[in-house]
Coordinates of C-alpha atoms in Angstrom, one line a residue:
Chain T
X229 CA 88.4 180.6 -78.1
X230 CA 91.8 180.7 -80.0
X231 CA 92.4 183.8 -81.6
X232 CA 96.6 183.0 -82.7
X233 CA 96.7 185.9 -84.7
X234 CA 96.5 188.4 -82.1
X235 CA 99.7 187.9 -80.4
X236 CA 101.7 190.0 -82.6
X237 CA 99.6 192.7 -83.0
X238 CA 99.6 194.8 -79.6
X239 CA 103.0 195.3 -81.4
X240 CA 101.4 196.7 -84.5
X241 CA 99.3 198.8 -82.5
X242 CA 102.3 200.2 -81.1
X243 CA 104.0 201.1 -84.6
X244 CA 101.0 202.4 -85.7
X245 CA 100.8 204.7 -82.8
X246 CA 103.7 206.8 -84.5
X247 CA 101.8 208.0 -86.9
X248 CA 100.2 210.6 -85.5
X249 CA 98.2 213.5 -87.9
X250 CA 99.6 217.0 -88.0
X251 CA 97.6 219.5 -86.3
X252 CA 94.4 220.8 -87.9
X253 CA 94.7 218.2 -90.5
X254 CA 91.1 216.4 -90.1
X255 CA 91.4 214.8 -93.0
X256 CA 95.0 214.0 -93.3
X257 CA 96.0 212.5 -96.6
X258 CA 99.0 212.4 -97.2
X259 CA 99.0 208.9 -99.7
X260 CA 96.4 210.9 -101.6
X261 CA 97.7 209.9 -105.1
X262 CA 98.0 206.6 -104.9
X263 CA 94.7 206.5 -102.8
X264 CA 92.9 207.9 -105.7
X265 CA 94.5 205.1 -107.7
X266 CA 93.2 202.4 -105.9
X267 CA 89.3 204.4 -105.3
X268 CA 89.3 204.3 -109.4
X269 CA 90.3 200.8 -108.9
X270 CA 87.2 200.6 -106.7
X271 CA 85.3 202.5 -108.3
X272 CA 85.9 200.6 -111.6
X273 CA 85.0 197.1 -109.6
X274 CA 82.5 198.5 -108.7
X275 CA 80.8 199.7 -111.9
X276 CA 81.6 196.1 -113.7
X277 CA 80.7 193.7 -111.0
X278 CA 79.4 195.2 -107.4
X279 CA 76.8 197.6 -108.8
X280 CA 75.5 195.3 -111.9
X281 CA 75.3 192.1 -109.1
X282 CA 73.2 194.8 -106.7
X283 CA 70.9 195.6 -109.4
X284 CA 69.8 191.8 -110.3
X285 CA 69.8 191.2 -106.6
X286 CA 67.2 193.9 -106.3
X287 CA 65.4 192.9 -109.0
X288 CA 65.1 189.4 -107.7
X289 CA 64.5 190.2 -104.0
X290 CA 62.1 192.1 -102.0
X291 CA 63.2 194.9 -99.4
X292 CA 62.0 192.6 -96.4
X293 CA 65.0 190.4 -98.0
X294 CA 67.4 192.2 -97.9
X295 CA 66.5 193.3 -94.5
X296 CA 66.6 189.9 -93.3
X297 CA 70.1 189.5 -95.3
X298 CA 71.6 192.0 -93.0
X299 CA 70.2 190.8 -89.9
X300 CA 72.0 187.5 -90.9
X301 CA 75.3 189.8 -91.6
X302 CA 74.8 191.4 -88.2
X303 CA 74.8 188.1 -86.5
X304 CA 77.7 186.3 -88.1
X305 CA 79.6 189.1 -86.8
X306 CA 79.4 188.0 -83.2
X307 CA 82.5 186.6 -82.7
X308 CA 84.3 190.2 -83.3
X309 CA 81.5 191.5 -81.0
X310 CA 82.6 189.6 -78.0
X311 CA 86.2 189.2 -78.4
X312 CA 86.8 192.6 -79.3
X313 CA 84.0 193.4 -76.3
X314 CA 85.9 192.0 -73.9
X315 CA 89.1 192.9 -75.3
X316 CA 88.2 196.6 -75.1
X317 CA 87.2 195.4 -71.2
X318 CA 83.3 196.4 -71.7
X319 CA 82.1 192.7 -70.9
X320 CA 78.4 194.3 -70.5
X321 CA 78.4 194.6 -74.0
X322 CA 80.0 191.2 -74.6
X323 CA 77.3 189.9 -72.7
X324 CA 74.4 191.9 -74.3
X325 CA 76.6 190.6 -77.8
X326 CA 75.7 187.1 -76.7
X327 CA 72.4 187.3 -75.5
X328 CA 71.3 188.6 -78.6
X329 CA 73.1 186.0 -80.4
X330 CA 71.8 183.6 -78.7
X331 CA 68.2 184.9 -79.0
X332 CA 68.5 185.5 -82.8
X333 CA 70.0 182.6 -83.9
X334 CA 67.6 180.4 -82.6
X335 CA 63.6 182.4 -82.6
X336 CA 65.5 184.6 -85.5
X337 CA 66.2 181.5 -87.3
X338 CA 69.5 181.6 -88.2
X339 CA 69.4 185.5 -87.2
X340 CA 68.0 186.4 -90.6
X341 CA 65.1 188.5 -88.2
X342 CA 66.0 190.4 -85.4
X343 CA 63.5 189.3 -82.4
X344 CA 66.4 190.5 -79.7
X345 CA 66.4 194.6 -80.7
X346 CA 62.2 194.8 -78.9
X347 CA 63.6 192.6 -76.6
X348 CA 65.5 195.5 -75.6
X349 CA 69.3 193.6 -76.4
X350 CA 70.2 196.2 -79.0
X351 CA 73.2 195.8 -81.2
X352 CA 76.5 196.7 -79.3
X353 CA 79.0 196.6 -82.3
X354 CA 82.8 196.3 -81.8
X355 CA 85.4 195.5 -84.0
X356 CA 89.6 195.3 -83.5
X357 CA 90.2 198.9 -84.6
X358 CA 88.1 200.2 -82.7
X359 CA 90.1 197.8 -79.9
X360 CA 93.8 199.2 -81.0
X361 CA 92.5 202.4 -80.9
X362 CA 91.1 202.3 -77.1
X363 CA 94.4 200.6 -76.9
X364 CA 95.8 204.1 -77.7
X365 CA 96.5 203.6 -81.1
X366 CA 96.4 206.5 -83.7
X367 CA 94.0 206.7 -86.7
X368 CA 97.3 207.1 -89.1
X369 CA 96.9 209.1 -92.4
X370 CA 93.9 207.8 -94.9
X371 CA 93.9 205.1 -96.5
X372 CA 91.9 203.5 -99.3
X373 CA 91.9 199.6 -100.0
X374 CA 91.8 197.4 -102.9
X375 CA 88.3 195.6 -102.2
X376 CA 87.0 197.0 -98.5
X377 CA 87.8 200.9 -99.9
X378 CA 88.0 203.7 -97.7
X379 CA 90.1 202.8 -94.5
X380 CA 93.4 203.9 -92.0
X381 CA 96.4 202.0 -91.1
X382 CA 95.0 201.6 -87.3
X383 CA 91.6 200.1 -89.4
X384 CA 93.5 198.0 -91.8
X385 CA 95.3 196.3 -88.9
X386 CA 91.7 195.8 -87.2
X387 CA 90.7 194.4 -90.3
X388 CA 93.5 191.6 -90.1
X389 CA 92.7 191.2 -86.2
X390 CA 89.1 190.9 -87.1
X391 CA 89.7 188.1 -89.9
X392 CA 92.0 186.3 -87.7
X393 CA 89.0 186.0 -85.4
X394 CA 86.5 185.4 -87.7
X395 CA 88.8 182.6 -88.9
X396 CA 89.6 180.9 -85.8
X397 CA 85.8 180.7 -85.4
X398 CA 84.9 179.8 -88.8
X399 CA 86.1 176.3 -91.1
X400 CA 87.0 179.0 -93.6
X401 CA 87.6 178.6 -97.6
X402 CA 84.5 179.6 -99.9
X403 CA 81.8 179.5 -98.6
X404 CA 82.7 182.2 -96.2
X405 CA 83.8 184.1 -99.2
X406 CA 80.4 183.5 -101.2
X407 CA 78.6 184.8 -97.5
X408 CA 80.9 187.7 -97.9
X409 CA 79.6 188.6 -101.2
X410 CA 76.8 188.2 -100.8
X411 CA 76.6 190.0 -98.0
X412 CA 78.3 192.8 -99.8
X413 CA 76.2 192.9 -102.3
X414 CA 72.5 193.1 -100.8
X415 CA 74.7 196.1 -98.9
X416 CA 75.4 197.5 -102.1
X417 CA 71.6 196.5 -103.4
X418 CA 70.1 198.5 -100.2
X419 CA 72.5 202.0 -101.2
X420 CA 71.3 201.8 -104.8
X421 CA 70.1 205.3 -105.4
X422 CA 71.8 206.8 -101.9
X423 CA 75.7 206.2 -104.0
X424 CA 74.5 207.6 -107.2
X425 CA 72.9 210.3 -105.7
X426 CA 76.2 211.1 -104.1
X427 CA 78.2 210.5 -107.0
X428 CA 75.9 213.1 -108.9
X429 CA 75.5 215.6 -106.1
X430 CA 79.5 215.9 -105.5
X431 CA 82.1 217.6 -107.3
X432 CA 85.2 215.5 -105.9
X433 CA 83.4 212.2 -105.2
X434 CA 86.9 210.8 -103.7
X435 CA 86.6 213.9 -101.7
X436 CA 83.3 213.7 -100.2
X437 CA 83.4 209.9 -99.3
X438 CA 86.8 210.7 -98.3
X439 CA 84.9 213.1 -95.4
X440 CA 81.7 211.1 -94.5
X441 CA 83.7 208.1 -94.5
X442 CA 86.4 209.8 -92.0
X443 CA 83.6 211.6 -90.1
X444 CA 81.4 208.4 -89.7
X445 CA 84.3 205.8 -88.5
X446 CA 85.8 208.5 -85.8
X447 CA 81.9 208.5 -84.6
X448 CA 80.7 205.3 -84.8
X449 CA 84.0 204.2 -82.4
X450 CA 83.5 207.3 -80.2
X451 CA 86.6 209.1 -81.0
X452 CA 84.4 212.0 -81.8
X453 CA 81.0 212.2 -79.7
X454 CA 77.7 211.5 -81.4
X455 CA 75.6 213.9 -82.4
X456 CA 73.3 212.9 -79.5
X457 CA 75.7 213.9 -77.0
X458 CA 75.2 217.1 -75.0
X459 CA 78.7 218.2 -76.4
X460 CA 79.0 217.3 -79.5
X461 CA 79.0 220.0 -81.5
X462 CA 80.4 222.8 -79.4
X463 CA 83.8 223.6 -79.6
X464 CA 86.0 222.9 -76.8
X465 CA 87.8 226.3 -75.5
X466 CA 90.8 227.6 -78.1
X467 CA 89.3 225.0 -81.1
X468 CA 87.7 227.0 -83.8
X469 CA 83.7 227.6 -84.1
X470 CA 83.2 225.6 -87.2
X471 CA 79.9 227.7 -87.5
X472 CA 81.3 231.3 -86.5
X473 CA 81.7 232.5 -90.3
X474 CA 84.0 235.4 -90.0
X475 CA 86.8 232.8 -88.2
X476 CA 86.1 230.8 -90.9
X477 CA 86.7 232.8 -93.8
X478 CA 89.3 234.5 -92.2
X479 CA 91.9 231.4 -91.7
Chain Q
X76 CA 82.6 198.6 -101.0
X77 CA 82.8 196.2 -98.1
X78 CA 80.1 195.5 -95.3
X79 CA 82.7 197.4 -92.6
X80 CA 81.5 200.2 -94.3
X81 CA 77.7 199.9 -94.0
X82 CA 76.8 202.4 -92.0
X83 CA 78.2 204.9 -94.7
X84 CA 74.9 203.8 -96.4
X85 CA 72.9 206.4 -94.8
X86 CA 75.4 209.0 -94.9
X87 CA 75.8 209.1 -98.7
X88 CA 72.7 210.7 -99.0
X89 CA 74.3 214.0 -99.3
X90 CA 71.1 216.1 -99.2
X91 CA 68.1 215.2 -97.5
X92 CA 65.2 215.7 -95.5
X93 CA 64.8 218.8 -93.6
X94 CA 62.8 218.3 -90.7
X95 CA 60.8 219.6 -87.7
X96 CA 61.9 220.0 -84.0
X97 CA 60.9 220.4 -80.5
X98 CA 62.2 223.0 -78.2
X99 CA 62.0 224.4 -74.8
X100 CA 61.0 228.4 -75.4
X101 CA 64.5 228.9 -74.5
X102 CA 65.2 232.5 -75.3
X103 CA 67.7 232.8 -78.1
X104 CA 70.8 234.9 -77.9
X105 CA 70.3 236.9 -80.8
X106 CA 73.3 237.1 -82.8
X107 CA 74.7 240.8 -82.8
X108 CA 72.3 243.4 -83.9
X109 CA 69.9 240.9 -85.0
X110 CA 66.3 241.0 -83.7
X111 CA 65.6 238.2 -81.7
X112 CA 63.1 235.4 -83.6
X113 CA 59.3 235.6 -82.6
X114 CA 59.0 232.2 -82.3
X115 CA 61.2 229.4 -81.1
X116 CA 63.4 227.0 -83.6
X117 CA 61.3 224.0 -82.5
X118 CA 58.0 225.8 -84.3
X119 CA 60.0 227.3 -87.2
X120 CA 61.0 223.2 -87.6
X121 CA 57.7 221.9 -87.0
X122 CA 56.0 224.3 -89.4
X123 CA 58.8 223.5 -92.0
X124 CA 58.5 219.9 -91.7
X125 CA 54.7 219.9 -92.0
X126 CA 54.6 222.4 -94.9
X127 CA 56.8 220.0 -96.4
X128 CA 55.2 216.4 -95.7
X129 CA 52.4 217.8 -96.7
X130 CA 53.5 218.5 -100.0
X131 CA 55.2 215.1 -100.7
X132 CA 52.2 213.2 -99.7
X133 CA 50.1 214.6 -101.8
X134 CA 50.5 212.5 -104.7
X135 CA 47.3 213.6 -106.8
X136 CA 50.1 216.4 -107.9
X137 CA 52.7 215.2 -110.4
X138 CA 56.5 215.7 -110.2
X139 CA 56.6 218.8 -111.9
X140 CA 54.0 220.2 -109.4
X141 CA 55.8 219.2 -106.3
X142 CA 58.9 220.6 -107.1
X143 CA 57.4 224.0 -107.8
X144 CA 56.2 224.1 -104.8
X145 CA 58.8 222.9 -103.0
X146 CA 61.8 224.8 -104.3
X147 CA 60.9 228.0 -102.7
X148 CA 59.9 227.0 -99.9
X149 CA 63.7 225.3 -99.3
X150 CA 65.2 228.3 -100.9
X151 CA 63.5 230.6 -98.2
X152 CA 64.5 228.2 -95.6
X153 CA 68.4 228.3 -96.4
X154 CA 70.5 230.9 -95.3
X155 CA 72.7 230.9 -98.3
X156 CA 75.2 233.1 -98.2
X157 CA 76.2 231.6 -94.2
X158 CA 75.9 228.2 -96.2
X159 CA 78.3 229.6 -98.7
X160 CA 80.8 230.8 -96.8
X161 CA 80.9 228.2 -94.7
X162 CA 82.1 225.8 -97.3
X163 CA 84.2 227.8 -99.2
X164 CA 85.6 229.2 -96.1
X165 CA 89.3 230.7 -96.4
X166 CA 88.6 230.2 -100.2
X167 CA 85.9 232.6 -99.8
X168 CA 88.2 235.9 -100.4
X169 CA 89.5 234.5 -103.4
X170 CA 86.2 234.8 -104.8
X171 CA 85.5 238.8 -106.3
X172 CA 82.5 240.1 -105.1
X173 CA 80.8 239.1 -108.3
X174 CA 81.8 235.2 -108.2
X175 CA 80.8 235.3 -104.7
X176 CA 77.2 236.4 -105.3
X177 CA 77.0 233.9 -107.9
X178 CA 78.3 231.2 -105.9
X179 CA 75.6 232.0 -102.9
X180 CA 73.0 231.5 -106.0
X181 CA 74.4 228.7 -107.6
X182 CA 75.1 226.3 -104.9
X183 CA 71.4 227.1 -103.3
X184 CA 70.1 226.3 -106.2
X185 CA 72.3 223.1 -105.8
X186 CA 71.2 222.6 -102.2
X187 CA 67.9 223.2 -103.3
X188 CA 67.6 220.7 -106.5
X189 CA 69.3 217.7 -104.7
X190 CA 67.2 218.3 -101.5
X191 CA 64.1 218.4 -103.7
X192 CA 65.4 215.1 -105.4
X193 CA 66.1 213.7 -102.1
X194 CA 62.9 213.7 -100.2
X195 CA 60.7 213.3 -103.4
X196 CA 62.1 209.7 -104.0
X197 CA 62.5 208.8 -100.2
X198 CA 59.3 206.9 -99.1
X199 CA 59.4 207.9 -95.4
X200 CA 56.4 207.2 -92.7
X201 CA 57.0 209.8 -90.5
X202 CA 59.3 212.2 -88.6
X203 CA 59.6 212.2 -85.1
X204 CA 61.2 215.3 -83.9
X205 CA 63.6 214.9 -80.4
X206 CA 64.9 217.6 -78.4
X207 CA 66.6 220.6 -79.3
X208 CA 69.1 221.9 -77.8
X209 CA 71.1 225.7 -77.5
X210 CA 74.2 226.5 -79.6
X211 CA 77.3 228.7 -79.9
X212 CA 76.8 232.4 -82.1
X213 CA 72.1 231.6 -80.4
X214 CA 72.3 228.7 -82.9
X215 CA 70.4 225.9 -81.8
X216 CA 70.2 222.4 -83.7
X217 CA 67.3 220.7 -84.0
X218 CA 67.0 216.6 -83.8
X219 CA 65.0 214.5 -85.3
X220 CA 64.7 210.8 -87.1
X221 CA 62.6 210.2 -90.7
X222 CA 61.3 206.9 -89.9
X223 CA 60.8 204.6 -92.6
X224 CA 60.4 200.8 -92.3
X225 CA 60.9 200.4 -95.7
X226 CA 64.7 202.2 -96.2
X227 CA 65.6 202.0 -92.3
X228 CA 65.6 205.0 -90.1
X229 CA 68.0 208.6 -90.8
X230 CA 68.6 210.9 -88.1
X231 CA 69.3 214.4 -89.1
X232 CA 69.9 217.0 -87.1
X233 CA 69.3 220.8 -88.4
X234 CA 71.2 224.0 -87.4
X235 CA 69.3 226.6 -87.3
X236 CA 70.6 231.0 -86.4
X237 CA 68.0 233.6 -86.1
X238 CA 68.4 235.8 -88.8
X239 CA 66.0 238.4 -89.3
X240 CA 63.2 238.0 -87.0
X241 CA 62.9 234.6 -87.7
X242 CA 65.5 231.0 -87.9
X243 CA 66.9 230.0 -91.1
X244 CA 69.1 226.5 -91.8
X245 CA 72.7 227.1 -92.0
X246 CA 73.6 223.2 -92.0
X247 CA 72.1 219.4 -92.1
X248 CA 73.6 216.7 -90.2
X249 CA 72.8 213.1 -91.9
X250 CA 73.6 210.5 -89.7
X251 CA 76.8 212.1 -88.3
X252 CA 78.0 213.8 -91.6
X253 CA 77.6 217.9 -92.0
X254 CA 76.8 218.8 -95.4
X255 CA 79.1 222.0 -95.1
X256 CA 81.8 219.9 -93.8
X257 CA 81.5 217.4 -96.5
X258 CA 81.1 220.1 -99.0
X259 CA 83.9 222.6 -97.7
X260 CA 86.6 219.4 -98.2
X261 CA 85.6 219.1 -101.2
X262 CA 85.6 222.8 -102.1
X263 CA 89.1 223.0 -100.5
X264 CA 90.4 220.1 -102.9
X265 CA 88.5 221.4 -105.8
X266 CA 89.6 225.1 -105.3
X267 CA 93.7 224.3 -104.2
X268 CA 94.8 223.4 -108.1
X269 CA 91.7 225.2 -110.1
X270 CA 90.7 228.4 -110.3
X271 CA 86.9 230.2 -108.8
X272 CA 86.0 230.3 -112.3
X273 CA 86.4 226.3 -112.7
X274 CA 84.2 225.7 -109.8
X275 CA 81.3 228.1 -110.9
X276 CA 81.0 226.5 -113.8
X277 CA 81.1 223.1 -112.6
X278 CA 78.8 224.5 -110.3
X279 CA 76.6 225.7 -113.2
X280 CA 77.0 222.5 -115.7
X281 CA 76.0 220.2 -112.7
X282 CA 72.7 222.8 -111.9
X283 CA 71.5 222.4 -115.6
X284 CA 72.1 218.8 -115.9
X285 CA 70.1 218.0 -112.9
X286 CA 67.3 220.3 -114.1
X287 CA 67.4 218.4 -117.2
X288 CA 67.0 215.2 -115.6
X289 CA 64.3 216.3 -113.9
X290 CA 61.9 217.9 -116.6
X291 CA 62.7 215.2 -118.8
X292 CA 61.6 212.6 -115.9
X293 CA 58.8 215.2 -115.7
X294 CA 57.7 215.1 -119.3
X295 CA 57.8 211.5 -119.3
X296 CA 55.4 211.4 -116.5
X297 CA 53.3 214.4 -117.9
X298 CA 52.9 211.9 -120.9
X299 CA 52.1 209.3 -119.2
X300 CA 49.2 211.4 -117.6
X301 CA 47.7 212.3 -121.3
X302 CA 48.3 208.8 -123.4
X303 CA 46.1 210.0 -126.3
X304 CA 47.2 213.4 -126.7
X305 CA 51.0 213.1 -126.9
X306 CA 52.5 210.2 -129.3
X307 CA 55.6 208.2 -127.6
X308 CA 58.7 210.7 -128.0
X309 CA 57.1 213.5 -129.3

């Protein structure tokens, strides 16, 4: 496979590695203003095009759909699960990636269903930030994007590796822009009533996606341990008990 | 807004099902004075979740019904004033006495309205409950997954502290995301340029708009129920 693109960017990863977060800064944010510039940005595209295009693809499809639609998703995403796979040097997964691929492309017809997952080849996801950051590369300060929204410098480079990929694999030009769409918006369809809930249940909504988004990325690429780990949630020795209240109130 | 960030789906639902747990008998650390709990988190959960399911699948009761029935039962379960100092953590202090006792109320009964919201509109099959497992100050959290074909699968994970003789929730996990961390960042932001005051009654406009939603959504339904007797609108 030719991936061009990712030449430069051990370099990048490097760069990026200076920005390390202050201490006891978990949500470091420095770019805050001009972050909340661009979430109203998003949050404006959002409520003129992304949310009205959910709604009449809601109305027009069926939950077993939009199921199927991101199944589909999940499987044109294969090429960023094996390179980045074996880039990150965990070819088990890369194989696993494959398999499944393999197997839901063809009895998943075109991987719009998911007959891999009972065959026990569950979804081993891996993307390029996640790669620069087991390359040692620091999360930076938050970021949000025009477009993809909430995001760090170490993800916005993954998200140039991972389209660099993705268009080494791919002819390119619209019609991988109409999938993307599209696939963004039976997303958007699915998280209906989850976003408004959250916009209605918050009282800085830049705030709390700001924290689940933060809290969700560091876990999903194992930077923090899953809730399912033994360890998770106890504090290592010297780190404050996030659940001892006097600590807490005091500092 | 993009797909990268679809597994925030499940983590925007701020408030959401409580749930039920298994747990070894292991004896609790009580936390200082406190008499150790009669019975173990895991049948504190269990009985929560089942009082709970039960009322939600009973759908011979109306809205209005439901969320009678539910709200005390989630205010009893909450420990709110650990809940509220939790999220307003430093920012507590800054609160008098007063303020603080009317935070503790107000933001339970925030807890408490978007929970109810929350589960009553979530059409879930089941909840499997998965180990528990022991804490720092006797906590222990409680694991479990609402299953649901239809809106894909949530694991939340509970927090549970003895207090008083028996285990009260003192957080909910959704998929990774800690409702007292999310809501002490938020606090923290809210509270660096504004004033106690300004978040109270933020606090308090936000309370009564949601309980207007609801008994209008109510109302509606209520009038549904009785075509003949009530004209459209009045």
């Amino acid at each position: 496979m030719r991936v061009p693109a990712l030449r430069g960017l051990p370099a990048a990863a490097l760069l990026l590695a200076a920005c390390a977060a202050p201490a006891d800064t978990p949500e470091w944010d420095p770019w805050q203003e001009l972050n909340r510039g661009t979430f109203r940005f998003n949050e404006r595209l959002d409520e003129y095009a992304l949310e009205p295009a959910a709604e009449g693809w809601e109305a027009i499809t069926s939950p077993g759909w939009r199921e199927s639609v991101g199944h589909f998703a999940d499987n044109l995403r294969f090429p960023l699960h094996l390179v980045n796979g074996l880039l990150q040097g965990r070819p088990a997964d890369a194989g696993v990636a494959t398999a499944r691929f393999v197997v839901n492309t063809t009895l998943g017809l075109l991987g719009f269903f998911d007959p891999a997952t009972p065959l026990g080849l569950d979804i081993r996801r891996a993307d390029f930030g996640e790669t620069l950051w087991r390359w040692g590369a620091d999360e930076g300060p938050y970021l949000v994007l025009p477009f993809f929204g909430p995001s760090n410098p170490r993800d916005t480079a993954g998200l140039a590796g991972d389209s660099a990929i993705v268009g080494s694999v791919t002819p390119g030009g619209w019609a991988v822009l109409a999938i993307h769409v599209l696939i963004t918006v039976n997303w958007r369809a699915s998280n209906l009533d989850n976003i408004r809930e959250a916009r209605e249940a918050s009282f800085d909504y830049y705030v709390a996606v700001r924290s689940a988004w933060l809290n969700d990325r560091r876990r999903d690429i194992g930077v923090m341990l899953p809730p399912e780990a033994p360890d998770s949630a106890r504090p290592s020795p010297g780190e404050e008990d996030p659940y001892d209240v006097d600590a807490i109130i005091e500092n | 807004m993009s797909m990268r960030s679809s597994r925030t789906s499940s983590l925007v639902l701020v408030a959401a099902l409580l749930a039920g747990g298994v747990a070894a008998p292991v004896a609790a650390q009580a936390a200082g004075e406190e008499p150790a709990p009669a019975r173990s988190a895991r049948a504190f959960a269990v009985q929560a979740i089942g009082d709970v399911t039960a009322i939600l699948k009973d759908r011979t009761a109306n809205q209005a019904a439901r969320r009678a029935r539910i709200e005390p039962l989630v205010e009893r379960w909450l420990d709110a004033e650990v809940i509220a100092k939790l999220t307003l953590a430093r920012n507590w202090k800054s609160f008098d006495p007063a303020q603080q006792q009317e935070f503790v109320l107000a933001f339970r009964k925030h807890l408490v309205l978007t929970y109810y919201r929350n589960v009553d509109r979530y059409a879930f099959e089941r909840i499997d409950v998965y180990e528990d497992r022991a804490e720092s100050k006797g906590d222990f959290t409680v694991r479990t997954r609402v299953v649901s074909p239809e809106a894909g699968d949530v694991l939340i994970d509970l927090r549970l502290r003895p207090t008083a003789g028996d285990w009260k929730a003192i957080d909910i996990t959704i998929e990774g995301v800690s409702l007292v961390q999310n809501f002490r960042s938020q606090f923290q932001e809210v509270l660096s340029d504004g004033k106690p005051a300004q978040l109270l009654r933020s606090l308090r406009e936000k309370n009564e708009a949601t309980e207007a939603k609801y008994r209008e959504a109510e109302a509606a339904e209520a009038a549904e129920a009785a075509p003949g007797r009530a004209p459209a609108g009045g």
